[in-house]
Amino acid sequence: MTAFGFHASHEQFPPSTLLRLVEGARTAGFTRATCSDHFAPFGAEQGQSGFAWSWLGAAMARTDLPLGVVNAPGQRYHPAIVAQAAATLTEMFPDRFWLALGTGQALNEHITGQRWPNKPERNARLRECVQVIRALFAGECVDHRGLVTVDRAVLWSRPAQPPPLYAAAVTPQTARWAASWADGLITINQGVDGVRRVIDAYRAAGGAGPVLLQVHLSWALDDATALRVAHEQWRSAILGSDLGWDLATPDDFAQATAHVRPEDMREHVLVSSDPGRHAQWLCEYADLGVEEIYLHHVGRDQDRFLEVFGDRILPELT
């Protein structure tokens, strides 16, 4: 049976608020959670961007939920630091943390002042980072010279069992490539057929690990409000990976999405005031063989979302 989790959006809420919300999600019946790992929000209207790793430690101490994060090692984060952070959380909270790795976005990575590589180079860099992280988890002394540099690194505090390393993939091409190294896959909603193509590519290439899905949705008391909220808060979702991965600042996203109409959001965010319709959509995704689905309500009224979905949606789904 598919498990359902809560997505904590650091781009939209202060970390202290998200900590309260993840506790509320546990009370509402969500059995797991995940969070974003950004240095900047997509837009000024979102307005936040706390440090994910500090928050993860607090959230795991305050709840018993398994938690995960999507991280991009290689530029903003050195892979040895990612390994150390993940190992520490896993040592403190065994079998409750997973780490998904992706090639990142210029929005977060440009702050180092380094050149933003093209996608093939970012893939190669990520693969090197994965090798470094796994070697550190295994207790090896790592020396590495390539697209990343590691000098005699040893991870002294290690968990008995390292966390799984999932791949973050939006396209079938990336999912196919990720099957060669990842313990599982996480992707985002892009229509049932789009998600099916990503999963099929991963499975056809030999990927045998679990598939996780993050679903962006907008619920409100009426459809017009739900659509307005989706447009105000998450219109950046309309940008494909060919553009959205390369924009460097929230102002860039504002310019690139100036043409987006509210009605355009329906292809990228599940928009409805009807909880039953949301349940139907989520069942369609679960039927693809997705093991875990993480719900990201893009609106500000998270308390009411947790109340309604906890009372009316989760019992129907589980």
Coordinates of C-alpha atoms in Angstrom, one line a residue:
M1 CA 0.0 0.0 0.0
T2 CA 1.2 3.5 -0.8
A3 CA 2.3 5.6 2.2
F4 CA 1.5 9.3 2.3
G5 CA 3.8 12.0 3.6
F6 CA 3.9 15.7 4.1
H7 CA 6.2 18.0 2.2
A8 CA 7.7 20.9 4.2
S9 CA 8.4 23.8 1.8
H10 CA 11.3 25.9 3.1
E11 CA 10.7 28.4 0.3
Q12 CA 7.3 29.4 1.8
F13 CA 7.5 29.2 5.6
P14 CA 10.0 30.1 8.3
P15 CA 11.7 27.1 9.8
S16 CA 10.0 27.5 13.1
T17 CA 6.6 27.4 11.4
L18 CA 7.5 24.3 9.4
L19 CA 8.5 22.6 12.6
R20 CA 5.1 23.2 14.0
L21 CA 3.5 22.0 10.8
V22 CA 5.4 18.8 10.6
E23 CA 4.2 18.0 14.1
G24 CA 0.7 18.8 12.9
A25 CA 1.1 16.5 9.9
R26 CA 2.0 13.7 12.2
T27 CA -1.1 14.3 14.3
A28 CA -3.2 14.5 11.1
G29 CA -2.1 11.0 10.1
F30 CA 0.8 11.5 7.7
T31 CA 3.3 8.8 8.2
R32 CA 6.4 10.4 6.8
A33 CA 7.7 13.8 5.6
T34 CA 10.2 15.4 3.3
C35 CA 11.6 18.9 2.9
S36 CA 13.2 21.1 0.2
D37 CA 16.8 22.2 0.4
H38 CA 17.1 25.7 -1.2
F39 CA 19.3 28.7 -0.7
A40 CA 16.6 31.0 -2.2
P41 CA 12.9 30.8 -3.0
F42 CA 11.6 30.7 -6.5
G43 CA 9.9 34.1 -6.0
A44 CA 9.6 37.0 -3.5
E45 CA 6.0 36.0 -2.9
Q46 CA 7.2 32.8 -1.3
G47 CA 9.7 34.8 0.8
Q48 CA 11.7 32.2 2.9
S49 CA 14.5 29.7 2.6
G50 CA 15.7 28.1 5.8
F51 CA 18.7 25.7 6.1
A52 CA 17.3 22.3 5.6
W53 CA 19.8 20.3 7.6
S54 CA 19.4 22.2 10.8
W55 CA 15.6 21.9 10.5
L56 CA 15.8 18.1 9.8
G57 CA 17.6 17.5 13.1
A58 CA 14.9 19.4 15.0
A59 CA 12.0 17.8 13.1
M60 CA 13.4 14.2 13.6
A61 CA 13.8 14.9 17.3
R62 CA 10.3 16.4 17.7
T63 CA 8.5 13.6 15.7
D64 CA 8.9 9.9 15.0
L65 CA 8.4 10.4 11.3
P66 CA 10.9 9.2 8.7
L67 CA 12.2 12.2 6.8
G68 CA 14.1 12.8 3.6
V69 CA 15.5 15.7 1.6
V70 CA 16.6 16.3 -2.0
N71 CA 20.1 17.6 -2.1
A72 CA 22.5 18.7 -4.9
P73 CA 26.2 17.9 -4.0
G74 CA 29.1 19.2 -6.0
Q75 CA 28.9 23.0 -5.9
R76 CA 27.1 24.6 -3.0
Y77 CA 27.7 21.5 -1.0
H78 CA 30.9 19.5 -0.9
P79 CA 30.1 15.8 -1.1
A80 CA 32.1 15.0 2.1
I81 CA 29.9 17.5 4.0
V82 CA 26.8 16.0 2.6
A83 CA 28.0 12.5 3.7
Q84 CA 28.8 13.8 7.2
A85 CA 25.4 15.5 7.6
A86 CA 23.5 12.4 6.4
A87 CA 25.6 10.1 8.5
T88 CA 25.0 12.2 11.6
L89 CA 21.2 12.2 11.2
T90 CA 21.2 8.5 10.5
E91 CA 23.3 7.7 13.5
M92 CA 20.9 9.6 15.7
F93 CA 17.7 8.4 14.1
P94 CA 18.4 4.9 12.6
D95 CA 16.3 3.8 9.7
R96 CA 14.4 7.1 9.5
F97 CA 16.4 9.2 7.0
W98 CA 16.8 9.0 3.3
L99 CA 18.8 11.2 1.0
A100 CA 17.9 12.0 -2.6
L101 CA 20.6 13.4 -4.9
G102 CA 20.1 15.6 -8.0
T103 CA 22.2 17.8 -10.3
G104 CA 20.7 21.0 -8.8
Q105 CA 19.5 24.4 -10.0
A106 CA 21.4 27.5 -10.7
L107 CA 19.0 29.3 -8.3
N108 CA 20.8 27.7 -5.4
E109 CA 24.2 26.8 -6.7
H110 CA 25.3 30.1 -8.4
I111 CA 26.1 31.6 -4.9
T112 CA 29.5 30.0 -4.9
G113 CA 30.6 32.1 -7.9
Q114 CA 31.6 29.0 -9.8
R115 CA 30.5 28.4 -13.4
W116 CA 27.2 26.7 -13.8
P117 CA 27.9 23.5 -15.8
N118 CA 25.7 22.1 -18.5
K119 CA 23.5 19.1 -17.8
P120 CA 26.0 16.3 -19.0
E121 CA 28.7 17.8 -16.9
R122 CA 26.4 18.1 -13.9
N123 CA 25.5 14.4 -14.3
A124 CA 29.1 13.4 -14.4
R125 CA 29.8 15.6 -11.3
L126 CA 26.9 14.0 -9.4
R127 CA 28.1 10.5 -10.2
E128 CA 31.5 11.4 -8.8
C129 CA 29.8 12.8 -5.7
V130 CA 27.8 9.6 -5.2
Q131 CA 31.0 7.5 -5.4
V132 CA 32.6 9.8 -2.8
I133 CA 29.6 9.7 -0.4
R134 CA 29.3 5.9 -0.7
A135 CA 33.0 5.4 0.0
L136 CA 32.8 7.7 3.0
F137 CA 29.8 5.8 4.3
A138 CA 31.9 2.6 4.0
G139 CA 34.6 4.0 6.2
E140 CA 37.2 4.5 3.5
C141 CA 39.8 7.3 3.4
V142 CA 38.8 9.1 0.2
D143 CA 41.2 10.9 -2.1
H144 CA 39.5 12.1 -5.3
R145 CA 40.5 14.4 -8.1
G146 CA 38.0 15.1 -10.8
L147 CA 35.0 17.4 -11.2
V148 CA 35.1 17.5 -7.4
T149 CA 38.2 17.3 -5.2
V150 CA 38.5 15.3 -1.9
D151 CA 41.7 15.2 0.1
R152 CA 42.1 12.3 2.5
A153 CA 38.6 12.5 4.0
V154 CA 37.4 10.0 6.6
L155 CA 34.0 9.9 8.1
W156 CA 34.5 9.2 11.8
S157 CA 30.9 9.2 13.0
R158 CA 29.0 6.7 11.0
P159 CA 25.7 4.9 11.5
A160 CA 25.5 1.1 11.6
Q161 CA 23.6 1.2 8.3
P162 CA 24.0 4.1 5.9
P163 CA 20.9 5.9 4.5
P164 CA 19.6 5.0 1.1
L165 CA 20.7 7.2 -1.8
Y166 CA 17.8 8.0 -4.1
A167 CA 18.0 9.8 -7.4
A168 CA 15.9 12.9 -8.1
A169 CA 14.7 12.7 -11.7
V170 CA 12.1 14.7 -13.7
T171 CA 12.7 13.2 -17.2
P172 CA 12.8 9.6 -18.5
Q173 CA 16.4 10.2 -19.7
T174 CA 17.6 11.1 -16.2
A175 CA 15.6 8.3 -14.6
R176 CA 17.2 5.8 -17.0
W177 CA 20.7 7.0 -16.1
A178 CA 19.9 7.0 -12.4
A179 CA 19.0 3.4 -12.4
S180 CA 22.8 2.6 -12.7
W181 CA 23.6 4.0 -9.3
A182 CA 20.5 4.9 -7.2
D183 CA 18.8 2.9 -4.4
G184 CA 15.5 4.4 -5.5
L185 CA 13.9 7.2 -7.4
I186 CA 11.9 10.4 -6.5
T187 CA 10.1 12.4 -9.1
I188 CA 7.3 15.0 -9.3
N189 CA 3.7 15.1 -10.6
Q190 CA 3.6 15.9 -14.3
G191 CA 0.4 14.1 -15.3
V192 CA -0.1 10.4 -14.8
D193 CA 1.3 9.6 -18.3
G194 CA 4.4 11.7 -17.6
V195 CA 5.1 10.1 -14.3
R196 CA 4.5 6.6 -15.8
R197 CA 7.2 7.4 -18.5
V198 CA 9.7 8.3 -15.8
I199 CA 9.0 5.2 -13.8
D200 CA 9.0 2.9 -16.8
A201 CA 12.4 4.3 -17.9
Y202 CA 13.8 3.7 -14.4
R203 CA 12.5 0.1 -14.3
A204 CA 13.5 -0.7 -17.9
A205 CA 17.1 0.3 -17.1
G206 CA 17.2 -2.0 -14.1
G207 CA 16.1 0.3 -11.4
A208 CA 14.7 -1.9 -8.6
G209 CA 14.4 0.5 -5.7
P210 CA 11.3 2.2 -4.4
V211 CA 9.7 5.1 -6.3
L212 CA 8.7 8.2 -4.4
L213 CA 6.5 11.0 -5.8
Q214 CA 6.1 14.6 -4.7
V215 CA 2.7 16.0 -5.7
H216 CA 2.1 19.7 -5.9
L217 CA -1.6 20.5 -5.1
S218 CA -3.7 23.5 -4.2
W219 CA -6.8 23.1 -2.1
A220 CA -9.1 25.9 -0.8
L221 CA -12.7 26.4 0.1
D222 CA -13.6 27.2 -3.5
D223 CA -12.0 26.5 -6.9
A224 CA -11.3 30.2 -7.7
T225 CA -9.2 30.6 -4.6
A226 CA -7.4 27.3 -5.1
L227 CA -6.4 28.4 -8.6
R228 CA -5.4 31.9 -7.6
V229 CA -3.2 30.5 -4.8
A230 CA -1.5 28.0 -7.2
H231 CA -0.7 30.9 -9.6
E232 CA 0.6 33.2 -6.9
Q233 CA 2.7 30.7 -5.1
W234 CA 3.8 28.0 -7.6
R235 CA 3.8 29.4 -11.1
S236 CA 7.5 28.6 -11.4
A237 CA 6.4 25.0 -11.7
I238 CA 5.4 25.7 -15.3
L239 CA 9.0 26.1 -16.4
G240 CA 10.5 22.9 -17.8
S241 CA 13.9 21.7 -16.7
D242 CA 15.5 23.1 -19.9
L243 CA 14.9 26.6 -18.5
G244 CA 14.0 26.4 -14.8
W245 CA 17.3 24.7 -13.9
D246 CA 19.4 27.5 -15.4
L247 CA 17.7 30.6 -13.9
A248 CA 19.8 32.2 -11.2
T249 CA 17.6 34.5 -9.1
P250 CA 14.0 35.0 -8.0
D251 CA 13.9 38.0 -10.3
D252 CA 14.8 35.7 -13.2
F253 CA 11.9 33.5 -12.3
A254 CA 9.5 36.4 -12.1
Q255 CA 10.5 37.6 -15.6
A256 CA 10.3 34.1 -17.1
T257 CA 6.8 33.5 -15.6
A258 CA 5.3 36.9 -16.3
H259 CA 3.2 35.4 -19.1
V260 CA 1.8 32.5 -17.1
R261 CA -2.0 32.7 -16.6
P262 CA -3.9 31.2 -13.7
E263 CA -5.5 28.6 -15.9
D264 CA -2.1 27.4 -17.1
M265 CA -1.5 26.0 -13.6
R266 CA -3.8 23.1 -13.9
E267 CA -1.3 21.1 -15.9
H268 CA 1.3 21.4 -13.2
V269 CA -0.6 21.7 -9.9
L270 CA -3.6 19.6 -8.8
V271 CA -6.2 22.4 -8.3
S272 CA -9.6 21.7 -6.7
S273 CA -11.7 22.6 -3.7
D274 CA -13.2 19.1 -3.7
P275 CA -11.3 16.7 -1.4
G276 CA -12.8 13.8 -3.3
R277 CA -11.2 15.0 -6.5
H278 CA -7.8 15.2 -4.8
A279 CA -8.3 11.6 -3.5
Q280 CA -9.0 10.4 -7.0
W281 CA -5.9 12.1 -8.4
L282 CA -3.7 10.6 -5.7
C283 CA -5.2 7.1 -6.2
E284 CA -4.3 7.4 -9.9
Y285 CA -0.7 8.1 -9.0
A286 CA -0.6 5.4 -6.4
D287 CA -1.8 2.9 -9.0
L288 CA 1.4 3.5 -11.0
G289 CA 3.2 1.5 -8.3
V290 CA 4.5 4.5 -6.3
E291 CA 5.6 3.4 -2.8
E292 CA 5.5 6.9 -1.2
I293 CA 3.6 10.0 -2.2
Y294 CA 4.5 13.4 -0.5
L295 CA 1.8 16.1 -0.6
H296 CA 2.9 19.6 -1.1
H297 CA 0.0 22.0 -0.6
V298 CA 1.3 25.2 -2.3
G299 CA -1.0 27.5 -0.3
R300 CA -0.4 29.3 2.9
D301 CA -3.3 27.9 4.9
Q302 CA -1.4 24.7 5.9
D303 CA -3.4 24.2 9.2
R304 CA -6.7 23.9 7.4
F305 CA -5.1 21.7 4.7
L306 CA -3.8 19.3 7.4
E307 CA -7.2 19.3 9.1
V308 CA -9.2 18.6 5.9
F309 CA -6.8 16.1 4.4
G310 CA -6.3 14.4 7.7
D311 CA -10.0 14.0 8.3
R312 CA -11.2 13.3 4.8
I313 CA -8.4 12.3 2.4
L314 CA -5.9 10.1 4.3
P315 CA -8.5 7.7 5.8
E316 CA -9.9 7.1 2.3
L317 CA -6.5 6.6 0.8
T318 CA -5.1 4.3 3.5

